[in-house]
Amino acid sequence: MLAQQDAFEAERNARMVKAVYVYEAPLRLWHWINALAITLLAITGYFIGKPLPSLAGDTSTQYLMGWIRFIHFAAAYVFAIGFLGRIYWAIVGNHHARQIFLLPIFNARWWSEVFYELRWYLFMVREPKKYVGHNPLAQLMMFLFFTIGAVYMILTGFALYGEGLGEGSWADTMFGWVIAALGGNSLQVHNMHRLGMWVTLCFVIVHIYAAIREDIMSRQSLISTMISGWRMFKD
Amino acid sequence: MTETFYDVLRRQGITRRSFLKFCSLTATSLGLGSAAAPQIAHALETKPRTPVLWLHGLECTCCSESFIRSAHPLTKDVVLSMLSLDYDDTLMAAAGHQAEAILDEIRTKYKGNYILAVEGNPPLNEDGMFCLQGGRPFVEKLRETAADCKAIISWGSCASWGCVQAAKPNPTRATPVHKVITDKPIIKVPGCPPIAEVMTAVVTYMLTFERLPELDRMGRPKMFYGQRIHDKCYRRPHFDAGQFAEAWDDEGSRKGYCLYKMGCKGPTTYNACSTVRWNGGVSFPIQSGHGCIGCSEDGFWDKGGFYDRVTDIKQFGIESNADKVGGTAAAVVGAGVAAHAAVTALARARNKTGIEVKQEEH
């Protein structure tokens, strides 16, 4: 829909529209499933730390906290397995799929483009550059806040999950070391995991804002690209 | 020949019947089943007693107080005899040079074959001058006696983690035993104090099987610290149902609802309180209507309030919890984004002519 609008608008302005296929179907599917999982994780996670008002009535008929935790854990599985799938896609997918995992940090030109983008966001340059994939600044942010953040949340989250599954469970065996490595105090790991949620929320705010803004300002499609896969250049 | 445990018990007038009852109780409390009872009995009948040196560093003696209240019938007497507790400066009759001489005697006579039980911890600041015993810093005494021991039991949160004397800013640099003695097997029995039956059971296990019980990643015996208070709490159904005490003495509190919202640390505390309980199984904090304060967890004094679930984090320099820090960050980012959007809109309105001018150049 949006892509069509973009196209119409471009046509109306009688400019050449160039389109490039950027995001392949599995990647787009992952993006939206992942977005849903994060939303559910953040909401349920918030209420795990600060539960809803107490329920009255027969205890055996209520399972509110149980359901909230169940949704949190189920969404966590979706998020974590999705992340593994995303890593797989980074290997077999096109080169855009690798962007959020590999930063060309030894490439001086890439860094200069990061600073160019930074100046663009600080209103210091007038014309935005166009990129087929992520712009370098976006790529850097994605890597720092999403990729690192996801690994951090998966490690701490499944370590805490392993506490419930118990000593010797798969989650305890695979992730239990995380709690010990972070000092061995489970309460502290809970707090750190909760901070991770707030960092993710900050990322989401910036991510959505930047996507909408760039869609309008840099004369290329962003939001529709994550739906159709095609990047439209509007002039 | 050295006396066996059984000899000592009989000498003290304990009947064989009571002795066998103790063996069964111990087998059960260790989770070994009734088949292990004869094995324990056999071990106690044939094994010479292992000497135990019980040192006291910076501590409050709550571990000793708990230990001597081990509640199963006769356990107190039995264990005190079993242990061959050759040195314990709080409990022993000897004093002064006479008492200190025992340390040397055991060290030479039972080299590599005695157990060192440490209650409290050594302060390291000012060369250990904050804890002097017999005119010497405790840390020296600890290093000396640890050098020839077989294994160390770190009693309580002091020896295991540092506890209150190591709480920030820790002026004496009170340091847990495992950070001072690094070349000996150490078994941590944290808690402030640890449960009496946990203490006696750990000792019994070590003397019976002549090995350390299986330890978790943090060096605690799995059989007592393998699960959280929360996992076995009798109020757990109220947690799952979403039924919480919202304030002290409210309806939920009176109904015995979950104390999670009142800051109960049961979900993050590894201990056996909700199974073994205290004072001979009479009760434990949650049963008495107060949340767990997490006394067996590392640094529990410095992890924020006992009455908050999302606790204050002091690492940020200010006392604030994850929600306040994160909420503020999100608000700042949100405001930043809004401001940025506003500036963008302005710049865009102003630039419209600019772009058109450019198009004319084409």
XYZ file of C-alpha atoms in Angstrom:
597
model
C 0.000 0.000 0.000
C 2.662 2.404 1.117
C 4.931 1.270 -1.669
C 2.133 2.040 -4.109
C 1.652 5.446 -2.602
C 5.348 6.055 -2.949
C 5.165 5.058 -6.559
C 2.138 7.226 -7.260
C 3.732 10.171 -5.599
C 6.898 9.712 -7.578
C 4.905 9.419 -10.778
C 2.919 12.505 -10.003
C 6.145 14.391 -9.547
C 7.253 12.961 -12.875
C 10.518 11.718 -11.564
C 12.272 8.482 -12.253
C 11.551 5.832 -9.688
C 14.292 3.363 -9.098
C 13.545 0.288 -7.031
C 15.888 -2.261 -5.568
C 14.953 -5.524 -3.921
C 16.589 -5.351 -0.468
C 14.829 -7.450 2.128
C 13.956 -10.999 1.197
C 10.729 -12.599 2.409
C 12.102 -14.624 5.394
C 13.820 -11.519 6.708
C 10.661 -9.422 6.461
C 8.625 -12.134 8.133
C 11.198 -12.334 10.917
C 11.131 -8.568 11.391
C 7.412 -8.424 12.108
C 7.298 -11.602 14.212
C 10.246 -10.234 16.150
C 8.504 -6.892 16.634
C 5.434 -8.659 17.993
C 7.562 -10.848 20.304
C 9.391 -7.803 21.689
C 6.094 -6.023 22.319
C 4.704 -9.012 24.204
C 7.957 -9.503 26.093
C 8.092 -5.893 27.215
C 4.456 -5.775 28.362
C 4.483 -9.119 30.184
C 7.979 -8.459 31.527
C 6.844 -5.169 32.991
C 3.997 -6.917 34.806
C 6.244 -9.711 36.063
C 8.289 -7.145 37.968
C 5.305 -4.952 38.887
C 2.313 -7.284 38.962
C -1.248 -6.163 38.273
C -3.542 -5.432 41.220
C -4.242 -8.461 43.330
C -7.120 -10.721 42.350
C -9.681 -11.882 44.861
C -11.564 -15.131 44.800
C -10.803 -18.807 44.724
C -7.081 -19.303 44.210
C -7.529 -22.472 42.188
C -9.582 -20.648 39.539
C -7.005 -17.920 38.957
C -3.801 -18.180 36.980
C -3.103 -14.561 36.033
C 0.572 -14.416 36.971
C 0.995 -17.875 35.504
C -0.424 -16.751 32.147
C 1.638 -13.560 32.119
C 4.771 -15.574 32.731
C 3.698 -18.170 30.171
C 3.255 -15.507 27.485
C 6.623 -14.026 28.448
C 8.381 -17.369 28.138
C 6.566 -18.333 24.932
C 7.423 -14.973 23.336
C 10.996 -15.412 24.569
C 11.242 -18.730 22.737
C 9.879 -17.094 19.579
C 12.330 -14.219 19.975
C 15.332 -16.470 20.623
C 14.565 -19.046 17.916
C 13.779 -16.179 15.543
C 17.140 -14.662 16.362
C 18.865 -17.958 15.536
C 16.912 -18.087 12.289
C 17.989 -14.520 11.598
C 21.637 -15.515 12.066
C 21.080 -18.389 9.647
C 19.557 -15.956 7.168
C 22.529 -13.647 7.563
C 24.654 -16.518 6.269
C 22.457 -17.710 3.405
C 20.560 -14.515 2.590
C 21.682 -11.576 0.501
C 24.389 -9.211 1.686
C 21.901 -6.786 3.266
C 20.961 -9.537 5.712
C 24.473 -9.450 7.116
C 24.467 -5.722 7.899
C 23.276 -5.895 11.486
C 25.802 -8.587 12.374
C 28.967 -7.308 10.740
C 30.237 -3.761 11.012
C 32.958 -2.664 8.599
C 34.773 -0.970 11.472
C 38.116 -0.950 9.642
C 36.675 0.887 6.710
C 37.479 4.595 7.038
C 34.913 5.542 4.424
C 32.171 3.744 6.354
C 33.069 5.737 9.451
C 32.993 9.002 7.517
C 29.520 8.047 6.297
C 28.483 7.338 9.902
C 29.526 10.883 10.757
C 27.828 12.225 7.637
C 24.585 10.606 8.768
C 25.121 11.947 12.260
C 25.464 15.459 10.776
C 22.314 14.850 8.742
C 20.409 14.043 11.918
C 21.887 17.121 13.585
C 20.618 19.266 10.676
C 24.172 20.118 9.684
C 23.855 18.865 6.118
C 20.969 19.541 3.789
C 20.820 16.523 1.552
C 20.556 12.994 2.895
C 22.460 10.251 1.158
C 20.612 7.276 -0.141
C 21.396 3.743 0.837
C 20.041 0.494 -0.454
C 20.334 -1.227 2.927
C 20.702 0.449 6.286
C 22.486 3.750 6.386
C 25.802 3.400 8.264
C 24.553 5.168 11.389
C 21.438 3.000 11.442
C 23.624 -0.045 10.950
C 25.763 0.959 13.929
C 22.691 1.546 16.117
C 21.133 -1.734 15.004
C 24.278 -3.581 15.906
C 24.766 -1.906 19.287
C 21.192 -1.846 20.497
C 19.470 -4.634 18.676
C 22.059 -7.331 17.967
C 24.081 -6.910 21.178
C 20.892 -6.147 23.081
C 19.174 -9.292 21.820
C 22.135 -11.464 22.785
C 22.192 -9.823 26.215
C 18.470 -10.321 26.765
C 18.605 -13.930 25.555
C 21.564 -14.749 27.809
C 20.163 -13.113 30.944
C 16.573 -14.138 30.176
C 17.219 -17.811 29.649
C 19.561 -17.863 32.656
C 16.659 -16.620 34.800
C 14.310 -19.040 33.055
C 16.733 -21.848 33.973
C 16.268 -20.986 37.640
C 12.632 -21.946 37.364
C 13.268 -25.051 35.273
C 15.763 -26.035 37.911
C 19.243 -27.307 38.471
C 20.403 -29.537 35.628
C 17.712 -28.400 33.176
C 18.767 -27.506 29.634
C 18.398 -23.788 30.315
C 20.418 -24.068 33.519
C 23.119 -26.101 31.772
C 23.359 -23.755 28.789
C 22.724 -20.384 30.433
C 23.083 -20.884 34.189
C 26.712 -19.768 34.044
C 25.512 -16.273 33.122
C 24.207 -15.626 36.648
C 27.444 -16.855 38.189
C 29.444 -14.727 35.736
C 27.427 -11.643 36.683
C 28.229 -12.118 40.372
C 25.901 -14.940 41.313
C 23.078 -12.827 42.705
C 19.864 -13.673 40.900
C 18.129 -10.475 42.053
C 20.833 -8.405 40.387
C 20.404 -10.323 37.138
C 16.638 -9.682 37.312
C 17.339 -5.960 37.653
C 19.824 -6.020 34.779
C 17.354 -7.890 32.583
C 14.737 -5.245 33.403
C 17.143 -2.463 32.478
C 17.612 -4.282 29.173
C 13.873 -3.907 28.569
C 14.119 -0.128 29.000
C 17.133 0.063 26.698
C 15.127 -1.881 24.126
C 12.211 0.539 24.538
C 14.562 3.481 23.896
C 15.829 1.690 20.796
C 12.285 1.049 19.586
C 11.342 4.731 19.957
C 14.367 5.867 17.944
C 13.989 3.039 15.432
C 10.359 3.823 14.623
C 10.944 7.572 14.575
C 13.971 7.285 12.284
C 12.109 4.958 9.932
C 9.142 7.322 9.600
C 11.370 10.387 9.319
C 13.643 8.896 6.704
C 10.644 7.664 4.788
C 9.517 11.300 4.528
C 12.813 13.144 4.453
C 15.376 11.118 2.577
C 13.167 10.478 -0.441
C 13.441 6.720 -0.244
C 11.032 4.158 1.125
C 11.728 2.559 4.494
C 8.580 1.269 6.123
C 7.094 -0.148 2.958
C 10.465 -1.733 2.226
C 10.093 -3.922 5.292
C 6.695 -5.003 3.954
C 7.350 -5.440 0.242
C 11.098 -5.876 0.296
C 11.573 -3.183 -2.386
C 13.442 0.018 -1.707
C 12.017 2.868 -3.760
C 14.053 5.924 -4.602
C 11.864 8.851 -5.234
C 14.090 11.205 -7.174
C 43.450 -46.265 68.829
C 41.252 -43.258 68.227
C 37.683 -43.451 69.389
C 35.047 -43.939 66.735
C 31.936 -41.784 66.675
C 29.884 -44.651 67.994
C 32.239 -45.163 70.938
C 31.876 -41.504 71.820
C 28.088 -41.657 71.638
C 27.847 -44.740 73.806
C 30.280 -43.266 76.269
C 27.971 -40.269 76.540
C 25.046 -42.495 77.392
C 23.229 -42.428 74.073
C 21.349 -45.658 73.505
C 21.783 -47.701 70.363
C 18.123 -47.120 69.625
C 18.592 -43.328 69.691
C 21.718 -43.718 67.615
C 19.852 -45.634 64.914
C 17.030 -43.095 65.001
C 19.589 -40.386 64.337
C 20.999 -42.368 61.397
C 17.529 -42.733 59.859
C 16.728 -39.066 60.356
C 20.013 -38.025 58.803
C 19.506 -40.342 55.836
C 16.056 -38.877 55.290
C 17.086 -35.252 55.669
C 19.907 -35.793 53.182
C 17.347 -37.165 50.761
C 19.144 -40.509 50.565
C 16.266 -42.789 51.540
C 16.088 -45.413 54.251
C 18.665 -47.696 52.601
C 21.403 -45.227 53.503
C 20.656 -45.400 57.239
C 22.642 -48.636 57.860
C 25.506 -47.198 55.820
C 25.589 -44.102 57.981
C 25.432 -46.258 61.103
C 28.284 -48.430 59.824
C 30.400 -45.406 59.020
C 29.862 -43.912 62.456
C 30.726 -47.226 64.097
C 33.983 -47.790 62.267
C 35.443 -44.424 61.353
C 37.744 -42.517 63.639
C 36.492 -39.002 64.261
C 37.718 -36.280 61.979
C 38.967 -33.299 63.937
C 37.271 -30.015 63.200
C 38.770 -26.641 63.953
C 36.111 -23.975 64.147
C 37.491 -20.472 63.718
C 35.658 -17.219 64.310
C 36.575 -14.124 62.332
C 34.466 -11.005 61.975
C 31.047 -12.363 62.806
C 28.102 -12.179 65.203
C 28.064 -15.859 66.285
C 24.584 -16.340 64.830
C 25.921 -19.369 62.938
C 27.010 -20.982 66.209
C 23.722 -20.012 67.807
C 21.836 -21.637 64.960
C 24.087 -24.703 64.949
C 23.572 -25.521 68.614
C 19.805 -25.405 68.062
C 19.783 -28.220 65.569
C 16.442 -29.572 66.583
C 16.148 -33.246 65.876
C 16.307 -35.168 69.138
C 19.849 -35.514 70.343
C 21.395 -34.073 67.226
C 22.955 -31.253 69.163
C 24.779 -33.611 71.505
C 25.478 -36.153 68.816
C 26.988 -33.713 66.390
C 29.037 -31.891 68.940
C 30.518 -35.241 69.916
C 30.712 -36.549 66.374
C 32.670 -33.637 65.153
C 35.553 -34.051 67.535
C 35.320 -30.316 67.751
C 38.822 -29.743 68.988
C 38.858 -26.008 68.751
C 36.075 -23.467 68.910
C 36.966 -20.364 70.843
C 33.331 -19.566 71.649
C 32.370 -22.983 72.937
C 35.581 -24.502 74.311
C 36.497 -24.576 77.979
C 40.192 -23.954 77.431
C 41.416 -20.396 77.051
C 44.586 -18.437 76.332
C 47.794 -20.292 75.468
C 46.193 -23.595 76.328
C 43.545 -23.068 73.667
C 45.920 -21.810 70.999
C 48.224 -24.791 71.588
C 45.448 -27.094 70.355
C 45.612 -25.484 66.925
C 49.280 -26.390 66.546
C 48.719 -29.867 67.901
C 45.926 -30.691 65.457
C 47.817 -29.152 62.560
C 50.840 -31.387 63.089
C 49.050 -34.522 64.278
C 46.328 -34.532 61.616
C 48.163 -32.798 58.797
C 45.943 -32.713 55.723
C 43.220 -34.616 57.511
C 41.166 -32.142 59.498
C 38.296 -29.947 58.502
C 38.441 -26.222 58.975
C 35.109 -24.591 59.720
C 35.177 -20.831 59.439
C 32.495 -18.595 60.881
C 32.933 -14.967 59.883
C 35.618 -13.611 57.651
C 38.984 -11.889 57.801
C 39.252 -8.114 57.321
C 42.258 -7.290 55.163
C 42.633 -3.531 55.614
C 45.466 -2.244 57.854
C 47.144 -5.676 57.671
C 44.081 -7.304 59.221
C 44.192 -5.225 62.422
C 40.394 -4.991 62.596
C 40.163 -8.551 63.895
C 42.811 -9.585 66.394
C 42.889 -12.907 68.192
C 45.612 -13.836 70.667
C 47.405 -10.671 69.629
C 47.544 -11.626 65.949
C 45.415 -10.674 62.981
C 42.749 -13.287 62.275
C 43.800 -13.517 58.631
C 47.183 -14.971 59.706
C 45.517 -17.569 61.900
C 43.197 -18.455 59.005
C 46.051 -18.841 56.510
C 48.067 -20.991 58.933
C 45.275 -23.362 59.860
C 44.028 -23.547 56.272
C 47.451 -24.574 54.977
C 47.189 -28.150 56.291
C 43.442 -28.726 56.282
C 41.528 -31.168 54.146
C 38.641 -28.882 53.308
C 37.026 -25.687 54.494
C 33.433 -25.113 55.455
C 32.454 -21.460 55.108
C 29.674 -21.071 57.650
C 27.122 -18.410 56.950
C 26.982 -15.413 54.668
C 30.041 -13.797 56.326
C 32.444 -16.552 55.392
C 30.671 -17.264 52.087
C 30.068 -13.771 50.724
C 31.125 -11.108 53.231
C 27.714 -10.208 54.695
C 27.087 -7.027 56.679
C 30.693 -6.215 57.536
C 31.520 -6.336 53.825
C 28.531 -4.146 52.903
C 29.424 -0.880 51.210
C 31.709 0.879 51.891
C 33.292 -2.089 53.681
C 35.756 -0.002 55.745
C 37.679 -2.983 57.102
C 37.788 -4.745 53.710
C 36.107 -7.798 55.173
C 36.737 -10.544 52.620
C 35.019 -13.909 52.200
C 37.143 -16.980 52.860
C 37.339 -18.200 49.244
C 39.013 -14.946 48.217
C 41.755 -15.417 50.819
C 42.279 -19.181 50.667
C 42.374 -20.240 47.044
C 44.061 -23.645 47.139
C 41.604 -25.671 49.239
C 38.187 -27.129 48.512
C 35.650 -24.778 50.061
C 32.040 -25.528 50.736
C 29.830 -22.517 51.282
C 26.878 -22.788 53.629
C 25.443 -19.280 53.325
C 22.613 -17.781 55.327
C 22.455 -15.308 58.145
C 22.543 -17.710 59.884
C 22.296 -20.966 57.940
C 19.546 -23.373 59.015
C 20.706 -25.568 61.895
C 19.748 -28.830 60.215
C 21.503 -27.748 57.033
C 24.687 -27.186 59.007
C 24.563 -30.515 60.818
C 23.579 -32.379 57.664
C 26.489 -30.919 55.704
C 28.927 -31.942 58.425
C 27.378 -35.402 58.700
C 27.622 -35.877 54.945
C 31.282 -34.904 54.889
C 32.197 -37.166 57.798
C 30.144 -40.095 56.556
C 31.232 -40.124 52.946
C 34.595 -38.451 53.412
C 33.958 -36.138 50.515
C 32.337 -32.821 49.834
C 28.673 -32.883 48.961
C 27.912 -31.995 45.349
C 28.226 -28.249 44.944
C 26.492 -25.817 42.604
C 28.258 -23.161 40.512
C 28.602 -20.883 43.503
C 30.099 -23.593 45.723
C 26.989 -24.341 47.800
C 25.724 -27.876 48.497
C 23.089 -28.625 45.876
C 20.956 -30.641 48.255
C 20.056 -27.535 50.272
C 20.754 -24.690 47.870
C 19.618 -26.310 44.616
C 16.263 -24.533 44.592
C 14.901 -21.149 45.482
C 12.644 -20.433 48.442
C 10.003 -19.499 45.835
C 10.133 -22.923 44.164
C 8.923 -24.685 47.293
C 7.024 -21.861 48.992
C 3.610 -22.868 50.312
C 2.276 -19.470 49.099
C 3.350 -20.172 45.519
C -0.229 -20.910 44.332
C -1.143 -17.330 45.283
C 1.758 -16.047 43.204
C 0.676 -18.001 40.138
C -2.912 -16.867 40.658
C -1.853 -13.229 40.888
C -2.999 -12.870 44.501
C -0.684 -10.599 46.443
C -0.515 -8.774 49.720
C -0.480 -5.121 48.600
C 0.214 -3.614 52.022
C 1.045 -4.881 55.463
C -2.084 -5.940 57.234
C -4.384 -5.598 54.238
C -6.917 -8.254 53.317
C -4.435 -10.159 51.125
C -1.848 -10.096 53.834
C -4.338 -11.507 56.324
C -5.348 -14.207 53.864
C -1.743 -15.278 53.498
C -1.359 -14.177 49.867
C 2.032 -14.036 48.173
C 4.425 -11.398 49.550
C 6.113 -10.788 46.169
C 4.852 -7.198 45.914
C 6.036 -6.543 49.464
C 9.564 -7.254 48.292
C 9.867 -10.921 49.192
C 13.213 -12.189 47.902
C 12.069 -15.805 47.765
C 12.201 -15.866 43.931
C 15.895 -14.935 43.930
C 17.136 -16.739 47.033
C 18.663 -20.176 47.100
C 18.064 -21.815 50.462
C 16.077 -24.578 52.124
C 13.871 -22.401 54.379
C 10.626 -23.313 52.634
C 11.350 -27.041 52.979
C 13.452 -27.576 56.118
C 12.122 -24.461 57.902
C 13.438 -23.181 61.206
C 13.396 -24.115 64.860
C 12.697 -27.750 64.262
C 10.403 -27.133 61.311
C 8.123 -24.743 63.196
C 8.074 -21.874 60.696
C 10.094 -19.663 58.382
C 9.886 -15.938 57.591
C 7.226 -16.136 54.855
C 5.068 -18.401 57.010
C 5.296 -15.753 59.721
C 3.976 -13.137 57.314
C 7.183 -11.344 56.335
C 8.941 -11.622 52.997
C 12.274 -13.353 52.611
C 15.146 -10.853 52.775
C 17.502 -13.073 50.792
C 20.060 -13.433 53.597
C 21.838 -16.336 51.910
C 22.502 -14.391 48.691
C 25.733 -12.635 47.845
C 25.742 -8.993 48.904
C 22.131 -8.993 50.086
C 22.735 -5.850 52.151
C 23.660 -3.876 49.071
C 20.916 -4.963 46.689
C 18.328 -2.351 47.575
C 15.300 -2.436 49.849
C 13.973 -5.534 51.547
C 10.483 -4.264 50.716
C 10.788 -3.612 46.964
C 10.500 -6.134 44.182
C 12.235 -3.969 41.573
C 15.018 -2.915 43.892
C 17.266 0.130 43.923
C 20.510 -0.113 42.016
C 23.262 1.869 43.659
C 25.754 1.473 40.812
C 24.320 4.593 39.216
C 25.569 6.757 42.045
C 22.047 7.633 42.993
C 19.570 5.291 44.589
C 17.175 4.396 41.851
C 15.580 1.267 40.481
C 15.543 -0.177 36.971
C 12.114 1.297 36.259
C 13.064 4.809 37.325
C 16.346 4.719 35.400
C 14.759 3.099 32.343
C 11.604 5.206 32.485
C 13.651 8.386 32.672
C 15.832 7.249 29.767
C 12.747 6.407 27.703
C 11.175 9.784 28.542
C 14.382 11.614 27.580
C 14.623 9.666 24.333
C 10.934 10.273 23.647
C 11.271 14.006 24.291
C 14.418 14.075 22.160
C 12.586 12.370 19.325
C 9.657 14.779 19.611
C 11.992 17.780 19.594
C 13.895 16.325 16.679
C 10.667 15.765 14.774
C 9.641 19.366 15.422
C 12.977 20.729 14.188
C 12.756 18.399 11.202
C 9.308 19.712 10.310
C 10.519 23.295 10.588
C 13.610 22.638 8.507
C 11.508 20.849 5.927
C 9.091 23.744 5.652
C 11.965 26.138 5.236
C 13.850 23.908 2.806
C 10.990 23.480 0.378
C 12.147 26.382 -1.710
C 15.704 25.132 -1.465
C 14.793 21.834 -3.024
C 12.811 23.448 -5.810
C 15.707 25.745 -6.625
C 17.862 22.704 -6.949
C 15.411 21.055 -9.307
C 15.545 24.029 -11.604
C 19.245 23.550 -11.926
C 18.713 20.116 -13.525
